[in-house]
mmCIF file of N, CA, C and O in Angstrom:
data_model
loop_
_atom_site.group_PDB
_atom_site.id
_atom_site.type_symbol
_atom_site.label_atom_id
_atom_site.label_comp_id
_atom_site.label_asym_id
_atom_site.label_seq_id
_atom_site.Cartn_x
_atom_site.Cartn_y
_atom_site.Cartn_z
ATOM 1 N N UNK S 13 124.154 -13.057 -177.279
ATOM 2 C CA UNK S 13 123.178 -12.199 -176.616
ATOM 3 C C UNK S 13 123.689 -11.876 -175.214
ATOM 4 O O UNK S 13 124.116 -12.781 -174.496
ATOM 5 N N UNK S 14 123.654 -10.579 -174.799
ATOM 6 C CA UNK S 14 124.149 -10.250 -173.729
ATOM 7 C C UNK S 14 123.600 -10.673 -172.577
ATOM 8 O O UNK S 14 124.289 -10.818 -171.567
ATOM 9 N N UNK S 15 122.063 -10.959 -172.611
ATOM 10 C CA UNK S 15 121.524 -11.494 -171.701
ATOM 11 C C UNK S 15 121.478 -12.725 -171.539
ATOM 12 O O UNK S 15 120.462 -12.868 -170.860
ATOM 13 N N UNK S 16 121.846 -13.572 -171.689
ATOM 14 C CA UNK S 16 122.235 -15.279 -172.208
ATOM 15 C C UNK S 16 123.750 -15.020 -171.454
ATOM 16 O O UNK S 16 123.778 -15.730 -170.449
ATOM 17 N N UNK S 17 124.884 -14.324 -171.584
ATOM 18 C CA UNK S 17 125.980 -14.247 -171.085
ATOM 19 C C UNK S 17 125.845 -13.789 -169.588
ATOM 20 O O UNK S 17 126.657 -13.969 -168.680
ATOM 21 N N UNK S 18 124.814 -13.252 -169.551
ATOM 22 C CA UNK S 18 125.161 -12.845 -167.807
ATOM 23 C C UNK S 18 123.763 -13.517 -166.940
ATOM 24 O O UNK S 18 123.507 -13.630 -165.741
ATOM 25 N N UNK S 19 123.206 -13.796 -167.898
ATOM 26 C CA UNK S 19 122.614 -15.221 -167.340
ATOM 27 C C UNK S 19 123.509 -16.727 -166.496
ATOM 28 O O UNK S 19 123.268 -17.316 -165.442
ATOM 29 N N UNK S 20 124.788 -16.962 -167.763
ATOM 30 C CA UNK S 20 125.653 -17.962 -167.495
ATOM 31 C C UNK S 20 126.293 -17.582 -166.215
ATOM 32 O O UNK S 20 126.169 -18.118 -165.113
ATOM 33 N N UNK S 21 127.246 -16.201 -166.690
ATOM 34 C CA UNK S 21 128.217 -15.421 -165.540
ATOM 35 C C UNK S 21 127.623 -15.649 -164.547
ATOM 36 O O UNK S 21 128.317 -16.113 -163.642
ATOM 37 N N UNK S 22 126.135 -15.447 -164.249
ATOM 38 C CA UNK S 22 125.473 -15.353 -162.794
ATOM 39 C C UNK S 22 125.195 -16.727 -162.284
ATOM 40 O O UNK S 22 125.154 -16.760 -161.054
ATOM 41 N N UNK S 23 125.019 -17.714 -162.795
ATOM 42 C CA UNK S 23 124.793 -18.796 -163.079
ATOM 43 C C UNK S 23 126.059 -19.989 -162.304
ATOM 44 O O UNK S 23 125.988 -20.995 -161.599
ATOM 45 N N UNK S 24 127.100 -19.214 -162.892
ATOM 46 C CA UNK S 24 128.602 -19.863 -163.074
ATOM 47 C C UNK S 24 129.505 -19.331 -161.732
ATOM 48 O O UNK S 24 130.722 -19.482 -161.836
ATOM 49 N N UNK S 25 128.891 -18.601 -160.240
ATOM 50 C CA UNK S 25 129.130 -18.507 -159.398
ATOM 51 C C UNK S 25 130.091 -19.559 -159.141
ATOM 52 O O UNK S 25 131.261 -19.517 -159.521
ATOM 53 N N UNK S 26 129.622 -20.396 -158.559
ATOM 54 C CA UNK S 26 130.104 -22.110 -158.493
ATOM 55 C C UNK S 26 130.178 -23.034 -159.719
ATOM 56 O O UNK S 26 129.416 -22.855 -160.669
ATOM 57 N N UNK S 27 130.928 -23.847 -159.709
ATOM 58 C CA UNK S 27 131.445 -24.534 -160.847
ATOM 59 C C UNK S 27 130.168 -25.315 -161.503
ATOM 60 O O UNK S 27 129.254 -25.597 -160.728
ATOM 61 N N UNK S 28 130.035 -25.702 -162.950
ATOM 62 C CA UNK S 28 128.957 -26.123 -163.527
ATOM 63 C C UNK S 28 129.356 -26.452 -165.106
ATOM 64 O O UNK S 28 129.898 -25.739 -165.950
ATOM 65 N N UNK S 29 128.870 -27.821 -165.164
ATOM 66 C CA UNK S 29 129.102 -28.563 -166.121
ATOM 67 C C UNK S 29 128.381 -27.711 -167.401
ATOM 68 O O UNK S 29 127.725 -26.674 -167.303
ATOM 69 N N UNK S 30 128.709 -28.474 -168.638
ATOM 70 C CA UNK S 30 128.264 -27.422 -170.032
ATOM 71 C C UNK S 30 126.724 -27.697 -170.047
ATOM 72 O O UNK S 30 125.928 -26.822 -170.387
ATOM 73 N N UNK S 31 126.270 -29.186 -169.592
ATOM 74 C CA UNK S 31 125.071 -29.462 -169.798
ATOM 75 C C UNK S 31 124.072 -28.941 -168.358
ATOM 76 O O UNK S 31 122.852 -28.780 -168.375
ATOM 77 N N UNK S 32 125.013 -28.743 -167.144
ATOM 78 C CA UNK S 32 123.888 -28.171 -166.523
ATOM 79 C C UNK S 32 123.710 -26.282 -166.706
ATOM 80 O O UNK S 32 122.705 -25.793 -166.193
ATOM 81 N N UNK S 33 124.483 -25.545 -167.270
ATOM 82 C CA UNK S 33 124.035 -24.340 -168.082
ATOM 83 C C UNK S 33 123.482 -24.126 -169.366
ATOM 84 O O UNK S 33 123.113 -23.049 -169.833
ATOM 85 N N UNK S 34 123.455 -25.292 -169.922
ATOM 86 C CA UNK S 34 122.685 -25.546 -171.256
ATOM 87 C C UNK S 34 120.921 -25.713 -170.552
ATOM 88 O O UNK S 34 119.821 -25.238 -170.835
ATOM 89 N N UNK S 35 121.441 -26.625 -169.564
ATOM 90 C CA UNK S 35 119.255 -26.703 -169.241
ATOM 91 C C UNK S 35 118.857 -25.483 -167.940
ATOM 92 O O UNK S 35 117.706 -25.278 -167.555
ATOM 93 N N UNK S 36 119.722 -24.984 -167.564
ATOM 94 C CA UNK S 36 119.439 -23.830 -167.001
ATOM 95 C C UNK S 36 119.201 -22.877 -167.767
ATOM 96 O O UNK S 36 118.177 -22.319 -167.372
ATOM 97 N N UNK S 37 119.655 -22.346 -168.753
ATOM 98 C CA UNK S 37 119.442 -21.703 -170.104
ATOM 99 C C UNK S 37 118.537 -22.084 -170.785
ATOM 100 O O UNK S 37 117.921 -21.204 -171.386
ATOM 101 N N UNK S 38 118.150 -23.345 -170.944
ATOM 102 C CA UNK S 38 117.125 -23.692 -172.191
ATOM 103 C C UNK S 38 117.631 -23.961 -173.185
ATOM 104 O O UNK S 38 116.901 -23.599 -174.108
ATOM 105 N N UNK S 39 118.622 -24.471 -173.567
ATOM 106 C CA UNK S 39 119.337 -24.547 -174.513
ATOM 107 C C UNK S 39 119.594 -25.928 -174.790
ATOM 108 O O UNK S 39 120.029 -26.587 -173.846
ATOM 109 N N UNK S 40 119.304 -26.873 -176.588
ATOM 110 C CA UNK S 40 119.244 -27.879 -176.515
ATOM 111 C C UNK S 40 120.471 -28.366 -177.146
ATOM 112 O O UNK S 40 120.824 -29.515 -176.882
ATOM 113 N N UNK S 41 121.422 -27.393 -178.233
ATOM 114 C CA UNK S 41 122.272 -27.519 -178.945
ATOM 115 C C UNK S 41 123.727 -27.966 -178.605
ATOM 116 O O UNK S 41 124.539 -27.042 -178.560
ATOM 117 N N UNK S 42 123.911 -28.457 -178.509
ATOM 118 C CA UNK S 42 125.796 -28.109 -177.348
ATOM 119 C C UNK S 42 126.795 -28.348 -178.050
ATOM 120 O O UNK S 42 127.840 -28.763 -177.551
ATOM 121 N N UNK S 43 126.634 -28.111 -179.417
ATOM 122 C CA UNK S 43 127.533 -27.637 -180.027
ATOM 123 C C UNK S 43 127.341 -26.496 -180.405
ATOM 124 O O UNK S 43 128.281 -25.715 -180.257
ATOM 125 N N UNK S 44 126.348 -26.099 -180.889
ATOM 126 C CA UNK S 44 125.865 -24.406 -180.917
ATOM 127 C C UNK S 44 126.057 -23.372 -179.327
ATOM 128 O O UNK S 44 126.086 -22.144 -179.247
ATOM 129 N N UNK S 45 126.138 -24.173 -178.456
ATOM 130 C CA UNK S 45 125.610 -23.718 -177.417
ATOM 131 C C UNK S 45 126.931 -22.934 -176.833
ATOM 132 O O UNK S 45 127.086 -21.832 -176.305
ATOM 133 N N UNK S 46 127.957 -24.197 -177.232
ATOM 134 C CA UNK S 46 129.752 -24.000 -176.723
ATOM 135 C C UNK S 46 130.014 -23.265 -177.337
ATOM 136 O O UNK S 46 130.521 -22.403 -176.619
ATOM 137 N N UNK S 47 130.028 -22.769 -178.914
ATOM 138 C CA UNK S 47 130.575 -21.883 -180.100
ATOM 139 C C UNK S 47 129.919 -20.392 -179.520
ATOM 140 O O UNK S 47 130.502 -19.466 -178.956
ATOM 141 N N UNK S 48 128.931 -20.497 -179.774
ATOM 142 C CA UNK S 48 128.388 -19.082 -179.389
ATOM 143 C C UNK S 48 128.035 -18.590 -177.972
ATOM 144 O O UNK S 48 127.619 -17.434 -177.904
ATOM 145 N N UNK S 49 128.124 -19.184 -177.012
ATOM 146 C CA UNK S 49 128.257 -19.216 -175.665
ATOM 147 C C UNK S 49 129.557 -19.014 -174.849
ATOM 148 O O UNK S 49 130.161 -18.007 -174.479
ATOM 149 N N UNK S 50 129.818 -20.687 -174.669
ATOM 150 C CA UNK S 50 130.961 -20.640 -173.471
ATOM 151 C C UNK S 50 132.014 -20.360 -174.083
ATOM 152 O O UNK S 50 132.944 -19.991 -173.365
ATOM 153 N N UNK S 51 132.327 -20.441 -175.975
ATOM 154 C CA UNK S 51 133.617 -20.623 -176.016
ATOM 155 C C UNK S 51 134.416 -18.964 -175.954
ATOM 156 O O UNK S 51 135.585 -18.664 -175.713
ATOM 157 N N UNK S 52 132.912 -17.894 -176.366
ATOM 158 C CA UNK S 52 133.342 -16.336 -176.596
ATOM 159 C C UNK S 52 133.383 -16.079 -175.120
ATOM 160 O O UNK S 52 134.080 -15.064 -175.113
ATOM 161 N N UNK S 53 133.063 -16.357 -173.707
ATOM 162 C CA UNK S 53 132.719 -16.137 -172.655
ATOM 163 C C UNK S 53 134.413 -16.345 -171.916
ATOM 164 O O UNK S 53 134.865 -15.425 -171.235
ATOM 165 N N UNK S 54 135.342 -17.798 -172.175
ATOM 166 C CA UNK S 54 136.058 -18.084 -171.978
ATOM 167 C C UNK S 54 137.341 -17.781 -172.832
ATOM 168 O O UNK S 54 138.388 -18.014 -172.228
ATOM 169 N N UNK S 55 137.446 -17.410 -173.838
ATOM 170 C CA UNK S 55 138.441 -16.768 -174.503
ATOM 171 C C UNK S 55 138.197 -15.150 -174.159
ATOM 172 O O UNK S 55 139.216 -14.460 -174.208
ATOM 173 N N UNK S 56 137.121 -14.570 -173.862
ATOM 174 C CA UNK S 56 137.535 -13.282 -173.200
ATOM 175 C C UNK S 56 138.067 -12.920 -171.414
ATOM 176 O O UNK S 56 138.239 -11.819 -170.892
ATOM 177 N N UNK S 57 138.214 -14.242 -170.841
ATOM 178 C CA UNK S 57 138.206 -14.372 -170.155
ATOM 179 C C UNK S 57 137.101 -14.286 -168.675
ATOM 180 O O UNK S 57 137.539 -14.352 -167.526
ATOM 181 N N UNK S 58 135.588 -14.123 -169.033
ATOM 182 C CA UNK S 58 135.235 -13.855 -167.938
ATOM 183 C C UNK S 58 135.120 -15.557 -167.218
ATOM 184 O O UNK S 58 134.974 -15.957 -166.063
ATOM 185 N N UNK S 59 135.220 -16.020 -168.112
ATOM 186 C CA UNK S 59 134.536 -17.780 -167.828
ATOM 187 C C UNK S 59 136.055 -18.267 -167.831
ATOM 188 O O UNK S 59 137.081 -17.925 -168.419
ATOM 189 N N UNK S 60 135.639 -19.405 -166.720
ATOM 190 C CA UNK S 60 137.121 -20.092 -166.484
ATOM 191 C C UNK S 60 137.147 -21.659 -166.565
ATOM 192 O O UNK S 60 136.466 -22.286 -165.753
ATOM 193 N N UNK S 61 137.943 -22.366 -167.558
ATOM 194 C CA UNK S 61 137.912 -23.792 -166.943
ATOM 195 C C UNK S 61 138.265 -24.597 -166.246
ATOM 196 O O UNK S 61 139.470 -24.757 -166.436
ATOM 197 N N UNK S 62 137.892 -25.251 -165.489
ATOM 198 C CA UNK S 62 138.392 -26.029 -164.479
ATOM 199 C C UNK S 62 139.213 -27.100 -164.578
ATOM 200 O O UNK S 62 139.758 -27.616 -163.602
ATOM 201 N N UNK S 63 139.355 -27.528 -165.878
ATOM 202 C CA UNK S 63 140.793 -28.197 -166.435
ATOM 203 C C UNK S 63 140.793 -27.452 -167.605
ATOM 204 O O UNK S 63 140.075 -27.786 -168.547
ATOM 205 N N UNK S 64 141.570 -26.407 -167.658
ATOM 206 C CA UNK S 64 141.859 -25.989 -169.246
ATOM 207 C C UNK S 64 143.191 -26.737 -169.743
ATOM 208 O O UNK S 64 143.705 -26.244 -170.747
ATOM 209 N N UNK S 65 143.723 -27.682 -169.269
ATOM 210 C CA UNK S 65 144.815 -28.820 -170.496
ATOM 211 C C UNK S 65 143.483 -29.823 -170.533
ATOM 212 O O UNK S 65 143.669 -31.026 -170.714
ATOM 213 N N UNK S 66 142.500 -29.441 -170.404
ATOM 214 C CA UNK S 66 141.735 -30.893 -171.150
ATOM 215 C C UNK S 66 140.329 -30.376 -171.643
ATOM 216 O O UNK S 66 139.260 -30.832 -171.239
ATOM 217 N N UNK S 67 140.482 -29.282 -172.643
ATOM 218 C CA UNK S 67 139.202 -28.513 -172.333
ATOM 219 C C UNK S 67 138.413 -29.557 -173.420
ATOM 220 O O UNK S 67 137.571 -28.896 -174.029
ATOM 221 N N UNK S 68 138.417 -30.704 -173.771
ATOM 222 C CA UNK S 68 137.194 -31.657 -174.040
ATOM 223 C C UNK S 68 136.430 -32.678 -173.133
ATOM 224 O O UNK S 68 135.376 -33.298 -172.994
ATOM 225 N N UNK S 69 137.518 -32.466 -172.674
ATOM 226 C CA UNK S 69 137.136 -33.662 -170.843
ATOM 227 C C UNK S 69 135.351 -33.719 -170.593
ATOM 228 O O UNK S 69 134.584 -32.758 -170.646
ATOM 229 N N UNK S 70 135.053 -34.977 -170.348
ATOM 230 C CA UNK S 70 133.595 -34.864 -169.824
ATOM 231 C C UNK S 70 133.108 -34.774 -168.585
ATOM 232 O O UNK S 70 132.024 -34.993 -168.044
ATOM 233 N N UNK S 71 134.394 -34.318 -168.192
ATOM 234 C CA UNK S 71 134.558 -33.673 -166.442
ATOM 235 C C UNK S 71 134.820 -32.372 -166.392
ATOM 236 O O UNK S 71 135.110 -31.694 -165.406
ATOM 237 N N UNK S 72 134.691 -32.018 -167.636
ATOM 238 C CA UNK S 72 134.884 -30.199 -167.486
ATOM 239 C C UNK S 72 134.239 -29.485 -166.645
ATOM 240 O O UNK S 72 133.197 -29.994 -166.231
ATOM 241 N N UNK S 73 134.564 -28.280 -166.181
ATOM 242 C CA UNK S 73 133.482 -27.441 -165.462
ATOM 243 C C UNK S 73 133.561 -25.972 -165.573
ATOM 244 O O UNK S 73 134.722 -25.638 -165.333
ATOM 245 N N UNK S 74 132.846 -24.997 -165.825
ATOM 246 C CA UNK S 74 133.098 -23.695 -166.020
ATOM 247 C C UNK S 74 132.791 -22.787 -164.625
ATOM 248 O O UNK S 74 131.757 -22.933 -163.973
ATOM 249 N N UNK S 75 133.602 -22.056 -164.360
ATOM 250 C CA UNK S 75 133.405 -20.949 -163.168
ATOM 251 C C UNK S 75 133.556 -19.872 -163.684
ATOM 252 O O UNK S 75 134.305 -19.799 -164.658
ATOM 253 N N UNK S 76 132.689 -18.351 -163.037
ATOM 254 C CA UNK S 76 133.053 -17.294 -163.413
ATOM 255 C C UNK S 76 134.455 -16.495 -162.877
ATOM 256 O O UNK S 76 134.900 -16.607 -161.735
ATOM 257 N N UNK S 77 134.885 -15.897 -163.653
ATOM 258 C CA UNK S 77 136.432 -15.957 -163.705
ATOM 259 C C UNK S 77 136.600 -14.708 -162.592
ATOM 260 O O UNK S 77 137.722 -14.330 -162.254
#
């Protein structure tokens, strides 16, 4: 949903973990949440990771790109 994506984008100013844009969103799933969310957001590049050699890390963080 386009509005869910620029919800995040706007969101993702400053760096932010998967679970604090999951409850900023409303969102309870986080495996649903990563697939149809961050992972189309970050393979098109607007979303960036903050360790992408460890993109399972539980120190991850997403910024807008």
């Amino acid at each position: 949903d386009k509005n869910v994506e620029m919800l995040i984008l706007d969101f993702c100013k400053d760096e932010k973990t998967v679970f604090e844009i999951m409850e900023y969103i409303g969102h309870k799933n986080r495996t649903r949440f990563r697939r149809d969310y961050i992972k189309p957001l970050v393979e098109s590049g607007k979303l960036k990771m903050t360790m992408p050699n460890k993109p399972k890390s539980s120190n991850q963080k997403y910024i807008k790109a």
